[in-house]
XYZ file of C-alpha atoms in Angstrom:
670
model
C 0.075 -0.168 -0.223
C 2.772 2.311 0.991
C 4.492 1.620 -2.450
C 1.480 2.452 -4.272
C 1.030 5.743 -2.381
C 4.657 6.710 -3.021
C 4.036 6.122 -6.785
C 1.131 8.355 -6.928
C 2.768 11.131 -4.945
C 5.985 10.705 -7.104
C 4.544 10.741 -10.465
C 1.345 12.603 -10.078
C -0.831 10.132 -11.423
C -3.853 12.094 -10.268
C -5.291 12.215 -14.017
C -5.438 8.490 -14.146
C -8.620 6.437 -13.666
C -6.519 3.471 -12.166
C -3.429 1.532 -12.121
C -2.380 -2.000 -11.413
C 0.421 -3.545 -9.313
C 1.637 -6.857 -10.462
C 3.687 -9.588 -8.785
C 4.304 -13.260 -9.025
C 1.427 -14.017 -7.022
C -1.469 -11.551 -7.893
C -2.584 -8.638 -9.438
C -3.875 -5.508 -7.721
C -5.988 -2.828 -9.349
C -6.417 0.465 -7.628
C -9.297 2.647 -8.991
C -8.579 6.253 -8.372
C -11.791 7.683 -9.593
C -13.272 8.370 -6.028
C -11.141 11.133 -4.617
C -7.699 11.844 -3.658
C -7.169 9.210 -1.095
C -5.726 5.798 -2.109
C -8.654 3.203 -2.129
C -8.312 -0.443 -1.107
C -7.275 -2.355 -4.062
C -8.925 -5.102 -5.886
C -7.106 -8.149 -5.974
C -6.950 -11.391 -8.167
C -4.540 -14.268 -8.080
C -2.921 -15.238 -11.342
C -4.768 -18.752 -11.434
C -8.196 -16.781 -11.205
C -7.279 -14.994 -14.339
C -7.599 -18.217 -16.486
C -11.412 -17.505 -16.110
C -12.413 -14.907 -18.634
C -15.072 -13.248 -16.450
C -12.401 -12.593 -13.848
C -9.908 -11.459 -16.471
C -12.320 -8.929 -17.951
C -13.291 -7.769 -14.515
C -9.702 -7.243 -13.595
C -8.766 -5.448 -16.901
C -12.295 -3.840 -17.628
C -10.890 -0.281 -17.911
C -8.804 -1.448 -20.654
C -11.416 -3.733 -22.360
C -14.469 -1.470 -22.551
C -16.016 -1.610 -25.823
C -14.252 -4.756 -26.904
C -15.825 -7.898 -27.887
C -15.554 -10.856 -25.562
C -13.433 -13.932 -26.281
C -16.801 -15.918 -26.713
C -18.115 -13.286 -28.998
C -14.996 -13.536 -31.073
C -14.948 -17.226 -31.235
C -18.644 -17.249 -32.116
C -17.792 -15.114 -35.000
C -14.995 -17.013 -36.054
C -16.826 -20.528 -36.079
C -19.604 -18.796 -38.322
C -17.083 -17.155 -40.816
C -16.639 -18.480 -44.295
C -13.213 -16.696 -44.556
C -10.747 -15.383 -42.128
C -7.874 -13.037 -43.321
C -4.515 -14.957 -42.680
C -1.200 -13.416 -42.188
C 1.944 -14.668 -43.709
C 5.074 -15.338 -41.626
C 7.917 -13.051 -42.228
C 11.045 -11.706 -40.669
C 8.863 -8.786 -38.979
C 6.388 -10.906 -37.295
C 8.465 -14.253 -37.086
C 8.580 -13.866 -33.181
C 4.879 -12.925 -33.053
C 3.987 -16.310 -34.705
C 6.324 -18.198 -32.360
C 4.507 -16.643 -29.410
C 1.071 -17.189 -30.774
C 1.687 -20.915 -31.404
C 3.294 -21.394 -28.045
C 0.147 -19.674 -26.873
C -1.995 -22.485 -28.509
C 0.326 -25.203 -26.949
C -0.229 -23.513 -23.306
C -4.108 -23.165 -23.852
C -4.343 -26.903 -24.593
C -2.005 -27.955 -21.738
C -3.971 -25.934 -19.174
C -7.349 -27.242 -20.673
C -6.053 -30.969 -20.417
C -4.689 -30.411 -16.912
C -8.248 -29.043 -16.012
C -10.011 -32.029 -17.529
C -7.542 -34.435 -15.632
C -8.468 -32.981 -12.331
C -12.106 -32.477 -13.176
C -13.063 -35.364 -15.068
C -10.338 -38.307 -15.252
C -9.839 -38.170 -11.525
C -13.486 -38.467 -10.786
C -13.952 -41.327 -13.324
C -10.985 -43.000 -11.834
C -12.485 -42.725 -8.420
C -15.805 -44.275 -9.709
C -13.999 -47.367 -11.401
C -12.161 -48.077 -8.441
C -15.072 -48.229 -6.202
C -16.705 -50.780 -8.672
C -13.559 -52.723 -8.823
C -13.176 -53.039 -5.342
C -16.460 -54.795 -4.972
C -15.288 -57.619 -6.757
C -11.695 -57.340 -5.382
C -13.180 -57.910 -1.913
C -14.501 -61.129 -2.980
C -11.912 -62.338 -5.582
C -8.650 -60.901 -4.292
C -6.472 -57.852 -5.683
C -7.135 -56.408 -9.133
C -4.222 -56.976 -11.677
C -3.983 -54.878 -14.556
C -2.283 -56.050 -17.938
C -3.020 -53.681 -21.034
C -1.270 -56.140 -23.335
C -3.603 -59.189 -22.407
C -6.764 -59.947 -24.048
C -8.755 -58.659 -20.874
C -7.035 -56.038 -19.135
C -8.215 -56.724 -15.469
C -8.059 -59.927 -13.569
C -8.241 -60.940 -9.943
C -5.723 -62.702 -7.679
C -8.190 -65.248 -6.386
C -10.234 -66.136 -9.266
C -11.992 -69.518 -8.773
C -10.959 -72.607 -10.245
C -12.393 -73.213 -13.786
C -13.175 -76.781 -12.468
C -15.512 -75.575 -9.879
C -18.400 -75.013 -12.321
C -20.998 -73.042 -10.010
C -18.344 -70.703 -8.474
C -16.491 -69.890 -11.860
C -20.043 -69.392 -13.507
C -20.906 -66.934 -10.925
C -17.618 -65.197 -11.074
C -17.965 -64.914 -14.835
C -21.437 -63.352 -14.657
C -19.951 -60.743 -12.121
C -16.988 -60.082 -14.191
C -18.940 -59.502 -17.341
C -21.119 -57.124 -15.644
C -17.926 -55.408 -14.254
C -16.389 -54.807 -17.636
C -19.744 -53.414 -19.062
C -19.864 -50.872 -16.076
C -16.125 -50.099 -16.555
C -16.425 -49.277 -20.424
C -16.841 -45.431 -19.814
C -13.886 -45.315 -17.450
C -11.579 -47.697 -19.252
C -9.619 -44.876 -20.295
C -8.968 -43.385 -16.869
C -7.832 -46.928 -15.794
C -5.474 -47.270 -18.608
C -4.007 -43.708 -17.755
C -3.546 -44.821 -14.185
C -2.146 -48.274 -14.439
C -0.294 -48.120 -17.770
C 0.614 -44.714 -19.072
C 1.350 -43.073 -15.825
C 3.549 -46.147 -14.672
C 5.270 -45.689 -17.991
C 6.252 -41.948 -17.380
C 7.325 -42.678 -13.838
C 9.623 -45.461 -15.213
C 11.115 -43.098 -17.920
C 11.653 -40.163 -15.329
C 13.299 -42.628 -12.882
C 10.369 -42.373 -10.497
C 8.881 -45.279 -8.111
C 6.026 -46.580 -10.263
C 4.287 -47.619 -7.121
C 4.125 -44.302 -5.894
C 2.377 -42.417 -8.838
C -1.286 -42.060 -9.050
C -3.825 -39.517 -10.289
C -5.295 -39.907 -6.741
C -1.943 -38.825 -5.084
C -0.485 -35.335 -4.469
C 3.351 -36.214 -3.472
C 6.180 -34.883 -5.726
C 6.776 -38.104 -7.601
C 2.778 -38.431 -8.272
C 2.729 -34.914 -9.500
C 5.912 -35.240 -11.852
C 4.229 -38.303 -13.494
C 0.803 -36.327 -13.824
C 2.669 -33.456 -15.514
C 4.210 -35.659 -18.038
C 0.804 -37.399 -18.845
C -0.681 -33.790 -19.149
C 2.110 -32.550 -21.412
C 2.127 -35.553 -23.773
C -1.712 -35.626 -24.118
C -1.607 -32.048 -24.893
C 1.239 -31.975 -27.098
C 0.136 -34.669 -29.192
C -3.172 -33.023 -29.853
C -1.326 -29.900 -30.493
C 1.079 -31.520 -33.062
C -1.661 -33.091 -34.800
C -3.602 -29.826 -35.040
C -0.347 -28.105 -36.460
C -0.029 -30.954 -39.037
C -3.700 -30.638 -40.248
C -3.511 -26.634 -40.526
C -0.254 -27.227 -42.470
C -1.987 -29.606 -44.787
C -5.236 -27.427 -45.214
C -3.029 -24.340 -46.434
C -1.063 -26.582 -48.800
C -4.411 -27.998 -50.220
C -3.348 -31.447 -49.284
C -6.457 -31.963 -46.934
C -9.973 -30.719 -47.089
C -10.497 -27.849 -44.525
C -11.940 -28.849 -41.231
C -10.478 -26.601 -38.853
C -10.084 -23.396 -40.516
C -11.975 -21.317 -43.217
C -15.126 -22.884 -44.294
C -14.770 -26.256 -42.344
C -15.557 -24.565 -38.901
C -18.654 -22.580 -40.344
C -20.171 -25.957 -41.806
C -19.276 -27.684 -38.443
C -20.806 -25.024 -36.270
C -24.321 -24.964 -38.046
C -24.321 -28.781 -37.513
C -23.186 -28.498 -34.091
C -25.702 -25.798 -32.959
C -28.487 -27.835 -34.021
C -27.452 -31.405 -32.776
C -25.479 -29.795 -29.752
C -22.186 -31.431 -30.734
C -18.895 -30.267 -29.128
C -15.811 -29.240 -31.105
C -14.378 -32.611 -30.106
C -16.266 -34.323 -32.724
C -14.762 -31.583 -35.340
C -11.323 -32.831 -34.385
C -12.080 -36.554 -34.593
C -13.393 -35.895 -37.976
C -10.389 -34.137 -38.925
C -8.393 -37.190 -37.517
C -10.345 -39.434 -39.760
C -9.738 -37.092 -42.615
C -6.055 -36.882 -42.252
C -5.397 -40.708 -41.622
C -5.567 -41.934 -45.016
C -2.668 -39.286 -46.192
C -0.530 -39.512 -43.073
C -1.506 -42.878 -41.643
C 0.717 -43.649 -38.601
C 0.819 -39.939 -37.489
C -2.974 -40.175 -36.941
C -3.204 -43.765 -35.889
C -5.433 -44.058 -32.586
C -3.552 -43.718 -29.448
C -4.638 -44.150 -25.647
C -3.628 -40.313 -25.406
C -6.731 -39.712 -27.904
C -8.858 -40.119 -24.655
C -8.931 -36.230 -24.544
C -10.978 -35.818 -27.839
C -13.273 -38.806 -26.772
C -14.822 -36.951 -23.715
C -17.458 -34.378 -25.043
C -16.695 -31.889 -22.115
C -18.077 -28.308 -23.208
C -15.461 -26.298 -21.575
C -12.588 -28.164 -23.241
C -14.495 -27.867 -26.614
C -14.469 -23.991 -26.064
C -10.613 -24.370 -25.624
C -10.175 -26.241 -28.606
C -12.076 -23.554 -30.821
C -9.898 -20.925 -29.234
C -6.684 -22.879 -30.301
C -8.219 -23.358 -33.774
C -9.035 -19.576 -33.928
C -5.401 -18.568 -33.377
C -4.037 -21.140 -35.584
C -6.394 -20.006 -38.410
C -4.868 -16.530 -38.334
C -1.533 -17.744 -39.969
C -0.823 -18.988 -43.427
C 1.329 -21.847 -43.080
C 2.456 -21.983 -46.728
C 4.713 -18.949 -45.629
C 6.503 -20.844 -42.597
C 10.222 -21.340 -43.245
C 13.165 -22.304 -41.186
C 13.507 -24.225 -37.897
C 10.630 -22.425 -36.355
C 9.181 -25.483 -34.535
C 12.278 -26.008 -32.570
C 11.764 -22.751 -31.117
C 8.253 -23.447 -30.147
C 9.053 -26.772 -28.500
C 11.746 -25.033 -26.526
C 9.614 -22.393 -25.288
C 6.732 -24.955 -24.578
C 8.821 -27.111 -22.013
C 9.284 -25.208 -18.615
C 12.450 -25.499 -16.703
C 11.503 -28.249 -14.640
C 10.345 -30.419 -17.503
C 13.607 -29.672 -19.251
C 15.773 -30.601 -16.248
C 13.647 -33.955 -15.757
C 13.893 -34.739 -19.518
C 17.468 -33.501 -19.755
C 16.581 -31.817 -23.160
C 18.072 -28.658 -24.541
C 17.323 -26.834 -27.843
C 20.199 -27.227 -30.309
C 20.941 -24.084 -32.164
C 20.706 -24.379 -35.938
C 24.016 -22.492 -36.624
C 26.039 -25.049 -34.427
C 24.134 -28.022 -35.858
C 25.105 -26.865 -39.288
C 28.766 -26.383 -38.271
C 28.995 -29.978 -36.652
C 27.359 -31.570 -39.923
C 29.887 -29.953 -41.937
C 32.823 -31.144 -39.758
C 31.454 -34.753 -40.256
C 31.736 -34.219 -43.872
C 28.027 -34.300 -44.487
C 27.279 -34.133 -48.308
C 23.957 -35.865 -48.553
C 25.116 -39.252 -49.863
C 25.536 -40.884 -46.166
C 23.210 -42.405 -44.002
C 22.591 -40.254 -40.869
C 20.831 -40.857 -37.737
C 20.148 -38.482 -34.720
C 19.301 -40.747 -31.855
C 17.867 -37.815 -29.882
C 16.431 -35.970 -32.540
C 14.097 -33.653 -30.476
C 12.113 -31.512 -32.827
C 14.627 -32.486 -35.880
C 17.165 -29.557 -35.882
C 20.068 -31.745 -37.020
C 17.829 -33.484 -39.555
C 16.301 -30.252 -40.963
C 19.973 -28.504 -41.224
C 21.179 -31.854 -43.060
C 18.451 -31.282 -45.627
C 18.731 -27.685 -46.137
C 22.658 -27.758 -46.325
C 22.543 -29.939 -49.358
C 19.682 -27.636 -50.825
C 21.624 -24.603 -50.338
C 24.788 -26.021 -51.607
C 23.044 -27.296 -55.036
C 21.535 -23.800 -55.239
C 25.026 -22.000 -54.792
C 26.534 -24.406 -57.449
C 23.666 -23.813 -59.755
C 22.159 -27.282 -59.346
C 18.744 -28.219 -59.153
C 16.899 -29.419 -56.033
C 13.313 -30.378 -56.562
C 10.930 -32.813 -54.845
C 12.694 -35.822 -56.253
C 16.070 -34.646 -54.777
C 14.401 -34.058 -51.581
C 12.884 -37.416 -51.389
C 16.063 -39.245 -52.085
C 17.645 -37.378 -49.383
C 14.848 -37.792 -46.836
C 15.486 -41.782 -47.028
C 19.052 -41.115 -45.838
C 17.800 -39.174 -42.622
C 16.830 -41.099 -39.431
C 15.748 -39.779 -36.231
C 14.556 -41.237 -33.007
C 13.199 -39.592 -29.707
C 11.930 -40.961 -26.507
C 9.241 -38.051 -26.836
C 6.673 -38.871 -29.398
C 5.652 -35.250 -29.718
C 9.413 -34.249 -30.461
C 9.379 -36.892 -33.277
C 6.160 -35.659 -34.694
C 7.446 -32.016 -34.761
C 10.497 -33.294 -36.546
C 8.431 -35.072 -39.122
C 6.421 -31.911 -39.711
C 9.457 -29.789 -40.004
C 11.002 -32.027 -42.684
C 7.717 -32.085 -44.535
C 7.577 -28.405 -44.552
C 10.900 -28.087 -45.980
C 10.256 -30.502 -48.713
C 6.995 -28.862 -49.868
C 8.980 -25.606 -50.108
C 10.813 -26.881 -53.168
C 7.714 -28.731 -54.707
C 6.126 -26.800 -57.485
C 3.981 -29.659 -59.201
C 1.551 -32.089 -57.597
C 2.492 -31.467 -54.037
C -0.014 -34.233 -52.699
C 1.990 -37.061 -54.660
C 5.337 -35.673 -53.026
C 3.950 -35.466 -49.596
C 2.670 -39.016 -49.816
C 5.891 -40.333 -51.096
C 7.565 -38.166 -48.373
C 5.606 -39.846 -45.531
C 6.557 -43.223 -46.922
C 10.190 -42.123 -46.814
C 10.204 -40.654 -43.280
C 12.582 -42.614 -41.066
C 11.850 -40.779 -37.746
C 10.126 -42.449 -34.766
C 9.466 -41.589 -31.206
C 7.942 -43.087 -28.028
C 10.681 -45.510 -27.152
C 14.030 -45.366 -25.587
C 16.951 -45.127 -28.039
C 19.300 -46.752 -25.307
C 17.018 -49.778 -25.432
C 18.988 -52.886 -26.316
C 16.048 -54.703 -27.530
C 17.547 -58.133 -26.303
C 20.813 -57.193 -28.042
C 24.352 -57.174 -26.579
C 26.447 -53.899 -27.367
C 29.724 -56.098 -27.133
C 30.522 -59.471 -28.572
C 31.364 -60.974 -25.314
C 28.189 -59.947 -23.571
C 25.426 -62.384 -24.628
C 21.965 -61.519 -23.483
C 19.869 -64.007 -25.458
C 20.675 -66.457 -28.336
C 23.832 -67.394 -29.749
C 27.308 -65.636 -29.871
C 26.107 -62.570 -27.891
C 23.526 -61.693 -30.840
C 19.812 -62.458 -30.876
C 16.951 -62.221 -33.191
C 15.248 -58.781 -32.231
C 11.842 -60.410 -33.107
C 12.411 -63.136 -30.622
C 13.818 -60.857 -28.138
C 10.834 -58.677 -28.309
C 8.440 -61.587 -27.201
C 10.565 -62.522 -24.009
C 11.001 -61.102 -20.543
C 10.392 -57.480 -20.109
C 9.513 -56.965 -23.772
C 6.781 -59.766 -23.730
C 4.063 -57.593 -25.406
C 2.723 -57.037 -28.911
C 4.585 -54.579 -30.640
C 2.714 -51.812 -32.405
C 3.817 -50.930 -35.797
C 5.380 -47.605 -34.477
C 7.363 -49.802 -32.026
C 8.673 -52.085 -34.578
C 9.734 -49.200 -36.846
C 11.577 -47.479 -33.906
C 13.291 -50.928 -32.844
C 14.322 -51.692 -36.629
C 16.231 -48.448 -36.615
C 17.593 -48.568 -33.184
C 18.797 -52.002 -33.504
C 20.480 -51.415 -36.894
C 24.173 -52.329 -36.419
C 26.977 -50.450 -38.150
C 24.277 -48.889 -40.620
C 25.138 -45.220 -40.560
C 27.719 -43.250 -41.826
C 27.088 -40.343 -39.373
C 25.661 -40.442 -35.845
C 24.892 -36.829 -34.488
C 22.830 -35.254 -31.911
C 22.722 -33.633 -28.545
C 21.637 -36.378 -26.174
C 19.923 -35.776 -22.874
C 22.118 -34.840 -19.820
C 20.643 -36.857 -17.115
C 22.373 -38.825 -14.263
C 21.795 -42.695 -14.438
C 20.501 -42.681 -10.805
C 17.452 -40.531 -12.005
C 16.805 -43.015 -14.874
C 15.281 -46.117 -14.031
C 17.565 -48.513 -15.806
C 16.239 -52.136 -16.400
C 18.523 -55.079 -15.454
C 18.799 -55.606 -19.402
C 20.216 -52.022 -19.858
C 22.479 -52.296 -17.084
C 23.904 -55.703 -18.717
C 23.971 -54.378 -22.020
C 25.974 -51.128 -20.940
C 28.017 -52.722 -18.339
C 31.232 -51.540 -19.909
C 30.721 -47.922 -19.109
C 27.746 -47.853 -16.673
C 28.170 -46.703 -12.904
C 25.929 -45.068 -10.663
C 26.486 -41.648 -11.597
C 26.914 -42.157 -15.292
C 25.370 -39.545 -17.288
C 22.894 -40.744 -20.196
C 24.873 -38.951 -22.637
C 27.848 -41.218 -21.992
C 25.755 -44.181 -22.998
C 24.876 -42.619 -26.234
C 28.374 -42.275 -27.051
C 29.154 -45.982 -26.201
C 25.918 -47.049 -28.083
C 27.025 -44.949 -31.159
C 30.624 -46.189 -31.409
C 29.910 -49.803 -30.524
C 26.724 -50.159 -32.449
C 25.428 -47.549 -34.687
C 28.465 -46.230 -36.631
C 30.012 -48.159 -39.511
C 33.626 -48.773 -39.535
C 35.227 -45.329 -41.175
C 31.936 -43.675 -39.990
C 31.668 -40.726 -37.593
C 30.174 -39.703 -34.453
C 29.349 -36.051 -33.156
C 27.606 -35.461 -29.953
C 27.231 -32.408 -28.037
C 28.186 -33.449 -24.409
C 28.586 -32.119 -20.909
C 32.386 -30.879 -20.654
C 32.283 -32.873 -17.437
C 32.867 -36.054 -19.299
C 36.384 -35.010 -19.712
C 37.239 -35.419 -16.185
C 34.577 -36.861 -14.089
C 35.181 -40.098 -12.535
C 32.001 -41.664 -13.734
C 33.122 -41.261 -17.271
C 36.472 -42.778 -16.922
C 35.285 -46.151 -18.387
C 33.822 -44.206 -21.294
C 37.132 -42.552 -21.961
C 39.012 -45.716 -22.012
C 36.294 -46.611 -24.732
C 36.959 -43.627 -26.867
C 40.694 -44.126 -26.574
C 40.062 -47.186 -29.112
C 38.872 -44.701 -31.945
C 40.279 -41.638 -33.872
C 39.541 -38.414 -32.417
C 39.017 -35.734 -35.295
C 37.823 -32.568 -33.466
C 36.860 -31.138 -30.192
C 34.643 -28.103 -29.945
C 34.900 -26.398 -26.705
C 31.849 -24.259 -26.177
C 32.615 -23.380 -22.548
C 33.421 -19.563 -23.181
C 29.845 -19.228 -24.641
C 28.436 -20.066 -21.502
C 24.496 -20.331 -21.363
C 24.256 -18.823 -24.876
C 25.374 -22.128 -26.349
C 21.929 -23.709 -25.601
C 18.823 -21.438 -24.770
C 18.211 -21.753 -21.222
C 20.444 -24.623 -20.401
C 22.900 -23.799 -17.533
C 25.486 -26.477 -18.342
C 29.055 -26.223 -19.828
C 29.454 -28.206 -23.094
C 31.527 -29.500 -25.798
C 31.321 -31.522 -29.086
C 33.295 -34.501 -29.547
C 33.809 -35.797 -33.148
C 35.203 -39.374 -33.379
C 35.913 -41.657 -36.650
C 35.322 -45.400 -36.090
C 38.978 -46.523 -36.824
C 41.968 -47.469 -35.048
C 43.863 -44.453 -33.793
C 47.762 -43.650 -34.243
C 50.131 -41.576 -32.316
C 50.515 -39.378 -35.402
C 46.639 -38.494 -35.445
C 46.181 -34.707 -35.665
C 43.267 -33.358 -33.435
C 41.560 -30.123 -34.125
C 40.576 -27.993 -31.219
C 38.024 -25.303 -31.698
C 36.865 -22.839 -29.382
C 33.907 -20.901 -29.564
C 34.329 -17.669 -27.754
C 31.917 -14.954 -26.599
C 32.959 -12.951 -29.791
C 31.286 -15.706 -31.831
C 27.786 -14.471 -30.468
C 26.158 -11.498 -32.215
C 24.152 -9.819 -29.393
C 22.069 -8.031 -31.993
C 20.734 -11.197 -33.700
C 21.482 -13.649 -31.091
C 23.137 -15.756 -33.798
C 26.354 -17.705 -33.306
C 28.811 -17.343 -36.181
C 31.161 -20.226 -36.484
C 33.526 -18.303 -38.621
C 34.675 -16.304 -35.576
C 35.842 -19.303 -33.734
C 39.477 -20.141 -33.317
C 41.202 -23.527 -33.980
C 44.517 -25.006 -33.392
C 45.901 -28.727 -34.276
C 47.497 -30.815 -32.141
C 48.969 -34.370 -32.171
C 47.088 -36.934 -30.331
C 50.014 -37.296 -27.773
C 50.565 -33.793 -26.792
C 49.902 -33.066 -23.326
C 47.291 -30.103 -23.884
C 44.790 -32.786 -25.018
C 44.719 -34.057 -21.553
C 42.424 -30.970 -20.480
C 39.628 -32.729 -22.714
C 40.140 -36.384 -22.517
C 42.574 -37.245 -19.584
C 44.016 -40.601 -20.427
C 44.052 -40.367 -24.193
C 47.473 -38.537 -24.521
C 49.328 -41.854 -24.479
């Protein structure tokens, strides 16, 4: 209060009607039209301002005469054509921010529906299950079995009367649970998977608990539900503007649906379901049904309004004008700091990715993989580098060239949303060079895409990384089909799982392996016994996951004579936990070490970690090997454009045995 009074006295704000004081917790509004005395402020917490009525009440002096969001959405849903803005250098940031806003709208809406609907449905389902559990023992869930629920003390089938009575009750239970099956699957399958992936205790996570581990798993569930929906809406909008799909969620399509929905009282979730069906013949596995689709199967009116809000924002932009690696920036902004730390993910600058590709000798003829591809920065830069080089040489680069190149690019990521963004980005870049029959090109491009998500790139799939470490089968090697049917992998593999597995388990199949693997310590990562056995040569309690990616690349993915280039924590050069990895690296030829320490946080947006790039060739080293040491100093960063210029970096060349190398890889100087 004293601060507000001081503001008025100091700046003579007597002519103002009102002013606001804002902090991290709440917003205060002071109305000054009632005399000279400072009035008691009106107060709203930020969480309250998600409600439009509260928002308009708080900021009513600024919004007087302006239509409400509800009014604007109603007008939008009934409009035949909405003027669309092209994306250019002047409004590029505005485009990114508006798309991030869509992602956040959906995230908040999904979170609200989880708390209001899914949790309530889960409680109802649990009450119904408990009635049978009291009689037939603890309920056991298995989502890969033909019947997803069974009980620990089911009657013996030879006891006809008891078994018949049980079957009747069980059938009735399944019928009662049908509306709540999505909530049970989210609780007993998906939430447990997120817990495992994040190094949490699966037994401690539940939608009905509020402890830290449960909250982290719920955040992951909300994020992946909302971002899958978001990425699919983006793909549909992209395709509508390129005339690849009939309009459903933009001009024309919404008006047609609004008339139908108003008459039959249908929510906008139905429109999205129809849009998915319309996209599935073209995009196939991008739109195949998934458990996370529960969000559009629930016809909640408020969530339908939030969907319309998201579609309104997306409809403003002309997606044929989107260029460059924009979606990486969107993904980077959408992840908050807590999620980033838990997943160990950082956004790779395109200019650094391009430099690393050039250092690996990328020319478009090699097979390349990024096993932690995120939203596809390395893959997009690989495609664009070849296009740009052809243009500089006066050579053509059309749809056929792009398709041939696309079959050389491979990407994997544990986050399915990230992999979907990578696919979208590559498709956008291909359409940018297509002038005739884009629908044929895009159909062929989808067939050529080699990007998959939703599994762990480090998963050995029953294979051993070293010839002396057999897990299954003969000679330390095993047929991955057989391995997938045994032990921990005893499940029916979906088509997407098989595609992921087939890329991940390809041995010595790639000329170049590049990437920015996650920086997560192993004790925060729930490693299976199979994974511990496969990586035992380098694994310790404190081993960073990035070290395991280096090991997997050198021992498995890279061809003899091929190259690996990873962004890595600089701590790998001296930390005790990385000693085993350094001994493995000693076996190969080190080509270049790129020191990013002097760039500080500028090397990666929002990441507080000192990094380097290690470029290794898979061949036996010699004492005469020359190693290039490149240093990116602060002078490489242009503060006006926030772009790093590799031409300003400094380099020296050392012989392998020279002592200076010990700063980067202790023990490799001999």
